[in-house]
Coordinates of C-alpha atoms (C1' of nucleotides) in Angstrom, one line a residue:
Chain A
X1 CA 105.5 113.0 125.7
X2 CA 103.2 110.2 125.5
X3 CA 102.5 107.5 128.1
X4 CA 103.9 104.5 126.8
X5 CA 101.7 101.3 127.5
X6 CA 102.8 98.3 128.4
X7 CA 101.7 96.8 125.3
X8 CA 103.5 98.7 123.7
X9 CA 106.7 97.6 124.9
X10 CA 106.3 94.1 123.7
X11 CA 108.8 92.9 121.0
X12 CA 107.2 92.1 117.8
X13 CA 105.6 94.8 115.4
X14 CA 102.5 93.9 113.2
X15 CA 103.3 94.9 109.2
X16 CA 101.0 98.4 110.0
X17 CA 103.1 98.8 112.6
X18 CA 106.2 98.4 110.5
X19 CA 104.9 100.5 107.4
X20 CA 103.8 103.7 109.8
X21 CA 107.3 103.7 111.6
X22 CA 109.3 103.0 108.1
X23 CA 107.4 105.0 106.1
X24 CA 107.0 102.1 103.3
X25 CA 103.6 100.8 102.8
X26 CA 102.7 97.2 103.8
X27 CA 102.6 96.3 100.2
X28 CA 106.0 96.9 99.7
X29 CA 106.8 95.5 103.1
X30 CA 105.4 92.1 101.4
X31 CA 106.7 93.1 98.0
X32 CA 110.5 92.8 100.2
X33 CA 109.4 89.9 101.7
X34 CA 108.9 87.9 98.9
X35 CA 112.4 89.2 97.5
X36 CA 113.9 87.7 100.3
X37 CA 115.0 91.3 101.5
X38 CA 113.3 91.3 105.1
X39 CA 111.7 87.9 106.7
X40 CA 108.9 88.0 109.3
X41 CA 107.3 85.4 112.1
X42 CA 103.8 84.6 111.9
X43 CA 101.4 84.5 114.6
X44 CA 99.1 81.1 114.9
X45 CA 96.7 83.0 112.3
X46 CA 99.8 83.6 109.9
X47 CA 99.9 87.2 110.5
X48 CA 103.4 88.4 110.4
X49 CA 105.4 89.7 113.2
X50 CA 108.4 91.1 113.3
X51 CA 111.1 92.3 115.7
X52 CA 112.1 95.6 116.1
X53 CA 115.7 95.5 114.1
X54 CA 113.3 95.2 110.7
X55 CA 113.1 98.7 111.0
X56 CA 116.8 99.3 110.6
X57 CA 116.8 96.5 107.9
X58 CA 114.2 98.4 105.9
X59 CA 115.9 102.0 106.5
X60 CA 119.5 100.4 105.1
X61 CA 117.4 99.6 102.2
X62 CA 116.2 102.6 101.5
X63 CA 119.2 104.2 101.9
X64 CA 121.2 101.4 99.7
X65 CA 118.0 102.4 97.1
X66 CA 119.0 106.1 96.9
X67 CA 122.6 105.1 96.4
X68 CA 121.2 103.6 93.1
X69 CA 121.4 100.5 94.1
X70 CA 118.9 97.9 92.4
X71 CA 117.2 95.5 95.0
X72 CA 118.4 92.7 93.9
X73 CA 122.4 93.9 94.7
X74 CA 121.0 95.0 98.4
X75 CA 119.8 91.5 98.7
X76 CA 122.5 89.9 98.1
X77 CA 124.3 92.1 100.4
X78 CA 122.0 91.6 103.5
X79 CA 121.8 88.1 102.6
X80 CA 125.0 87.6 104.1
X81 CA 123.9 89.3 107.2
X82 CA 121.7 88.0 109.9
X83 CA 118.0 89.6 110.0
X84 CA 117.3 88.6 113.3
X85 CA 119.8 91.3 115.1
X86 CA 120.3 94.7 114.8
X87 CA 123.7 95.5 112.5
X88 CA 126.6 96.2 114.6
X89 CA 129.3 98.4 113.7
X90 CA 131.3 96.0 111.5
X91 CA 128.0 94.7 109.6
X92 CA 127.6 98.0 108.5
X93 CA 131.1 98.8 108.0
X94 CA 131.4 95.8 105.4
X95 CA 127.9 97.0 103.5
X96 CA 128.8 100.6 103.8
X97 CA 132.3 100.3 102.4
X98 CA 131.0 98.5 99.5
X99 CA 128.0 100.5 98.5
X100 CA 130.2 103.9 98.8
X101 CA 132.3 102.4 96.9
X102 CA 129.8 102.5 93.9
X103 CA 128.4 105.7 95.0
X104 CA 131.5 107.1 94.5
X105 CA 131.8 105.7 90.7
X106 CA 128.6 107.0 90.1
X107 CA 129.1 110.6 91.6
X108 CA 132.3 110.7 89.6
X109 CA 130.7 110.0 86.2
X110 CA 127.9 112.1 86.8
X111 CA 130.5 114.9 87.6
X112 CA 132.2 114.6 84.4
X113 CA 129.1 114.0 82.5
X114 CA 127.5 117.8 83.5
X115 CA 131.4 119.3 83.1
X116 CA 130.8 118.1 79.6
X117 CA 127.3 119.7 79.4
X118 CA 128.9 122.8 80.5
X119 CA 131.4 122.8 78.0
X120 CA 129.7 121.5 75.8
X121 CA 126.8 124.7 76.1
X122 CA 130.3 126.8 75.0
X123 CA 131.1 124.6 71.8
X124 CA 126.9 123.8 70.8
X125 CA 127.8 120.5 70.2
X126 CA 128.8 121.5 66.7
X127 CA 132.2 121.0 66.7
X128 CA 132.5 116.9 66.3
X129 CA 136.0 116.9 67.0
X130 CA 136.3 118.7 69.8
X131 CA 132.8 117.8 71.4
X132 CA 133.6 115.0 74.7
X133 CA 129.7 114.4 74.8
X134 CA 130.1 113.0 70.8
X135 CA 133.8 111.1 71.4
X136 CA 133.1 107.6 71.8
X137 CA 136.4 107.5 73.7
X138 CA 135.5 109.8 76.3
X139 CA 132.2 110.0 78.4
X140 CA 129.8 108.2 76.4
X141 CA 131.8 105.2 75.8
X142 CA 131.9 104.8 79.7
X143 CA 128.2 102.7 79.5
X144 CA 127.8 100.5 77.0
X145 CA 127.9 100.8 73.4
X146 CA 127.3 104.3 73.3
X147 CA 127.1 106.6 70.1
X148 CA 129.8 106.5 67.2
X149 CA 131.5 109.0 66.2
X150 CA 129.4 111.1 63.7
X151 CA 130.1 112.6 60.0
X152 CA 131.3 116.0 60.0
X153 CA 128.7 116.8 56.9
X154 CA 125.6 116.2 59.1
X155 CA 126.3 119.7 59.7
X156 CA 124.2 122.6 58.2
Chain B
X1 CA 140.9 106.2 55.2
X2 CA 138.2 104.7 53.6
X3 CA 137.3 105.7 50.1
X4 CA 133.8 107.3 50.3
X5 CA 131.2 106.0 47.5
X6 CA 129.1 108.9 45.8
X7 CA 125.9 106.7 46.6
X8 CA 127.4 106.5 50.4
X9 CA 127.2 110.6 50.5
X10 CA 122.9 110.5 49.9
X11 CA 121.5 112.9 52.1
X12 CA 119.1 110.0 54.0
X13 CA 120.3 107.2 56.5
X14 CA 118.1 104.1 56.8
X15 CA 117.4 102.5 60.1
X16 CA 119.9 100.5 60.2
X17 CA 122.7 103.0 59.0
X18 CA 121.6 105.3 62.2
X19 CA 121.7 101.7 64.1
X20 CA 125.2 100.9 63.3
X21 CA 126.1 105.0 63.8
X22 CA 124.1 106.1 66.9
X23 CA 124.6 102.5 68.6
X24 CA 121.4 101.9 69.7
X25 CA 119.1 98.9 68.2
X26 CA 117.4 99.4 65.3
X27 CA 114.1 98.5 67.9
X28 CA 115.2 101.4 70.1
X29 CA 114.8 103.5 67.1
X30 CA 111.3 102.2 66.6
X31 CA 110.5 102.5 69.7
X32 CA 111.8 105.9 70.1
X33 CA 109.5 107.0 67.1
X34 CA 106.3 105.5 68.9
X35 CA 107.7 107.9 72.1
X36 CA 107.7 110.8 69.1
X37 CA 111.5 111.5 70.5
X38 CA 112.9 111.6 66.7
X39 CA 110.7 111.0 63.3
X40 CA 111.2 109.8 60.0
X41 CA 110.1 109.8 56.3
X42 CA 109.0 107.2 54.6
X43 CA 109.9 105.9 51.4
X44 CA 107.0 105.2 48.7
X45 CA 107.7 101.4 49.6
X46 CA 107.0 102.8 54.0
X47 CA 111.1 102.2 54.9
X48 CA 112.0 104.8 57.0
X49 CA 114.4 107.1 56.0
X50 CA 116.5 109.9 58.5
X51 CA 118.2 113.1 57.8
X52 CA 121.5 113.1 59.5
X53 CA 120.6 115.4 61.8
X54 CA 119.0 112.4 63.8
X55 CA 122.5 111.2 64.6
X56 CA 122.6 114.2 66.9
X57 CA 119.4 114.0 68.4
X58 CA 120.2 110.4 69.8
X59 CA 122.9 111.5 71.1
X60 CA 121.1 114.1 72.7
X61 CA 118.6 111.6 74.2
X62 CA 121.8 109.4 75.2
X63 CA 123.2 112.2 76.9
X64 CA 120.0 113.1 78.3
X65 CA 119.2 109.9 79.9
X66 CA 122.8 109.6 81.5
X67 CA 121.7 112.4 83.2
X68 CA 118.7 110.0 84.7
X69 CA 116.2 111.9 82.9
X70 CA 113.5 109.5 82.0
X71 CA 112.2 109.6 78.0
X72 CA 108.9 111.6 79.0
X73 CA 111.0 114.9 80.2
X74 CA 113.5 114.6 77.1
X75 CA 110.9 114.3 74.8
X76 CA 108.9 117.5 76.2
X77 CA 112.3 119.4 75.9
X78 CA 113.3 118.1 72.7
X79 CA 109.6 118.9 71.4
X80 CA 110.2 122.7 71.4
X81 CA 113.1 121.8 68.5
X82 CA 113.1 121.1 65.0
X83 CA 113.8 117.8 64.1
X84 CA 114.7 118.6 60.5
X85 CA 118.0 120.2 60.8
X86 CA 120.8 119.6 63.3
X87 CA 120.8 122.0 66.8
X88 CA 122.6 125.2 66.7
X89 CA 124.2 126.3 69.6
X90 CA 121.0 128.5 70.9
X91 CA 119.4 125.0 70.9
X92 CA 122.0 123.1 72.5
X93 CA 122.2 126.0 75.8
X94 CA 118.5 125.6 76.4
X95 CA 118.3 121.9 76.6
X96 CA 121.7 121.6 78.4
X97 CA 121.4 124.4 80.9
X98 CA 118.0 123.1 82.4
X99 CA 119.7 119.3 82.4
X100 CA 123.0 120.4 83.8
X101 CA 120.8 122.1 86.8
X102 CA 119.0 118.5 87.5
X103 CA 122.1 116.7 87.0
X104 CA 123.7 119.1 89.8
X105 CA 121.0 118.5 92.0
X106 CA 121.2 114.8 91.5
X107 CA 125.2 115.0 91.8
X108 CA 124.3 117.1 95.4
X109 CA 122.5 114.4 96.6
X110 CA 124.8 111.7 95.8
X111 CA 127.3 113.3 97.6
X112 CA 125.3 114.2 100.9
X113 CA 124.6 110.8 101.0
X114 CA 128.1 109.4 100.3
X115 CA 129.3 111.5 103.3
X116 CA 126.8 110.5 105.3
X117 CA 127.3 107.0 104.7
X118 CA 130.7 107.3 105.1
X119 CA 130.3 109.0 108.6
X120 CA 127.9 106.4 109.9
X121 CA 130.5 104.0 109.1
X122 CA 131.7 105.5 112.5
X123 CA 128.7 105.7 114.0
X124 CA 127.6 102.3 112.9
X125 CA 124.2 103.3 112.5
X126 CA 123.7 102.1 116.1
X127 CA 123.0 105.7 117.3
X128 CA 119.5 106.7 116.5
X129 CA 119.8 110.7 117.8
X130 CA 123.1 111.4 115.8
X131 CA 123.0 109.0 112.5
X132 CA 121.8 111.4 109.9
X133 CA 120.7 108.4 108.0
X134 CA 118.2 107.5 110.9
X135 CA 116.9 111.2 110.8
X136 CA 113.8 111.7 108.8
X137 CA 114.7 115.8 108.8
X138 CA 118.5 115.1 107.2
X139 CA 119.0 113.4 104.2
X140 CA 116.4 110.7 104.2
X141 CA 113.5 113.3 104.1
X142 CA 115.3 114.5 100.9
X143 CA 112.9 111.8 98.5
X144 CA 109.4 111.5 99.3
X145 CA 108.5 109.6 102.7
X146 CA 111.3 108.3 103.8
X147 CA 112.0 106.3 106.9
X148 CA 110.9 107.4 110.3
X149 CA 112.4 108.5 113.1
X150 CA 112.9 104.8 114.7
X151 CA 112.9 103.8 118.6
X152 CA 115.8 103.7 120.8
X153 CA 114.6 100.6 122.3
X154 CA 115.6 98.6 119.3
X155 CA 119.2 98.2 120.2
X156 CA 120.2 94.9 121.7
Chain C
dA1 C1' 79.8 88.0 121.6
dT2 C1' 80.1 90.8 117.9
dA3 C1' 81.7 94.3 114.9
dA4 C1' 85.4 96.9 113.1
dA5 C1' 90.0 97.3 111.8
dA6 C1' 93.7 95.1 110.4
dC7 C1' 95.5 91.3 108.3
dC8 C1' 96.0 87.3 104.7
dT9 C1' 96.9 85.4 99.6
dC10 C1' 96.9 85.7 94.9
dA11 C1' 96.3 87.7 90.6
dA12 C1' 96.2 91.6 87.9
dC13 C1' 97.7 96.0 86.8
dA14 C1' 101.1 100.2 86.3
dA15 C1' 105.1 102.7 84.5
dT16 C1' 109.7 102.7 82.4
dA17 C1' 112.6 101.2 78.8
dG18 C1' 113.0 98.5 75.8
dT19 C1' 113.5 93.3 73.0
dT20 C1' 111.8 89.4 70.5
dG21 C1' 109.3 87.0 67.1
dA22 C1' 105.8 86.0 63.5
dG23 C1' 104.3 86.9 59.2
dG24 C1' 104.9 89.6 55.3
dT25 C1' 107.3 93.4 52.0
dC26 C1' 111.1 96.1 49.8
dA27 C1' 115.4 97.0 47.6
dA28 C1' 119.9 96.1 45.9
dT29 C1' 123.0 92.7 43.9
dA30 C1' 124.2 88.8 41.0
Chain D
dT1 C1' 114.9 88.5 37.1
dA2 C1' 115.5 86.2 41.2
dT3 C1' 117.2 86.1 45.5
dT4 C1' 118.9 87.7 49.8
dG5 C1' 119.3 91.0 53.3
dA6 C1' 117.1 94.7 55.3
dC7 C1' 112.9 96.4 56.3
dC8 C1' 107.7 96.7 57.8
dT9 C1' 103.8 96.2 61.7
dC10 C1' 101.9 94.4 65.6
dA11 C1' 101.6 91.8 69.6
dA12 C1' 103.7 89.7 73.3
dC13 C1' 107.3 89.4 76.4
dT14 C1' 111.4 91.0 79.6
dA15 C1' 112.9 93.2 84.0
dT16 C1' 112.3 96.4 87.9
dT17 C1' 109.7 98.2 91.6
dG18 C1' 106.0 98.2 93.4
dT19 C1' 100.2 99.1 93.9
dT20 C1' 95.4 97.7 93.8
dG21 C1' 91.6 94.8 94.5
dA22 C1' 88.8 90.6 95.4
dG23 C1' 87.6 87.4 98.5
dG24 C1' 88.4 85.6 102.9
dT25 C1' 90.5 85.4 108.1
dT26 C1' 92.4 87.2 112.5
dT27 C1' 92.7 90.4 116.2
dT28 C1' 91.2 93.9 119.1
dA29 C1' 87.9 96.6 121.4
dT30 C1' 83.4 97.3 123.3

DNA sequence: ATAAAACCTCAACAATAGTTGAGGTCAATA
DNA sequence: TATTGACCTCAACTATTGTTGAGGTTTTAT
């Protein structure tokens, strides 16, 4: 336990400050800035300032980041949010609900993607028929224009 | 049913033939190349010409890349193989088995994530000690430095 | 009061995965 | 043979997600 100073206490965190309790470096606590993803006060020598619910603003970030989300989707969903207040429950309900939503989608395809790999270790991709991973109308038709079906003579 | 030309039944596939076939842009291909993922020959006038067998290797890289392996790793793995004939099912296990472990891994993350996210819907991330996605030893610790361990005293 | 540490902006750079365009050549068809 | 579509290289550009450094200012501690 360490003795907490008063100074401490006080309700606005410097970007160091931020970065060390975050664990994201004051670059990319700028680098978010500019993005529009987190905002900051400035003191009278234009040093930023922040209040303490940042820190939960930048950890719903990260967390929206590992869900594969790109930044520029997790700022138009904290746009609608203040960043002035931490989240309450139903703030993060409505992000939450949405972003497992995608999650989900992506789990799922990535599930039936490495099924195919298995089975797909079984066949050695030989058979063209029979292969999912070269159907256009099966896995790799679910992003983009994937590959076409291929000739049966590019076998040996 | 198309009626097959003898000329269409050549052994070689120009650019644009493995284009149209493998969907991917004839610039992808190039690119590709440059990333030494697939190769070509030449003819006396420097067009490139494939063996079919490259049909397969794009989709392998296709595949490959759904995964959310990045170029680099799938060209080290597919630079152990011959790119002059098509993979035969000894190939096709190596490659796949390694992949199909990462992919699980990824798929395993995912999923501790979606449950967490869909617990702290609950929660609403407003309790520091039990939200797992405020917990630097749970999942967040999982990528590289993730958030901190954040102070109680930013609630409202 | 002064020095050190932290902060500021802005531009350039990095890696990944390509795409686009200019300027010129090749090959297949009429 | 002439023309047209496909091809060639190379450089520059796109988007994403940041990092690095130069040159200068503010804050904090002694």
């Amino acid at each position: 336990m360490t003795i907490v100073k008063n100074s401490e206490l006080r309700r606005e965190l410097t970007v160091g400050e931020v970065a060390e309790r975050s664990g994201v470096a004051v670059s990319t606590l700028h680098f978010y800035e500019t993005k529009g993803l987190i905002r900051s006060n400035r003191t009278r020598g234009n040093q930023r300032r922040y209040p303490r619910s940042v820190l939960r603003r930048v950890a719903v970030i990260k967390v929206a980041q590992r869900t594969g989300i790109p930044l520029s989707e997790i700022q138009d969903a904290l746009s609608v949010l203040p960043d002035d207040r931490p989240l309450t429950v139903e703030d993060w309900g409505r992000l939450s609900e949405n972003w497992r939503e995608q999650l989900n989608e992506r789990i799922t395809s990535l599930m039936a993607l490495r099924d195919h790999l298995t089975s797909c270790i079984g066949c050695g991709c030989l058979s063209l028929r029979e292969c999912p991973l070269r159907n256009p109308h099966d896995v790799l038709s679910m992003e983009g224009a994937g590959p076409r079906l291929m000739d049966e003579d590019s076998h040996p």
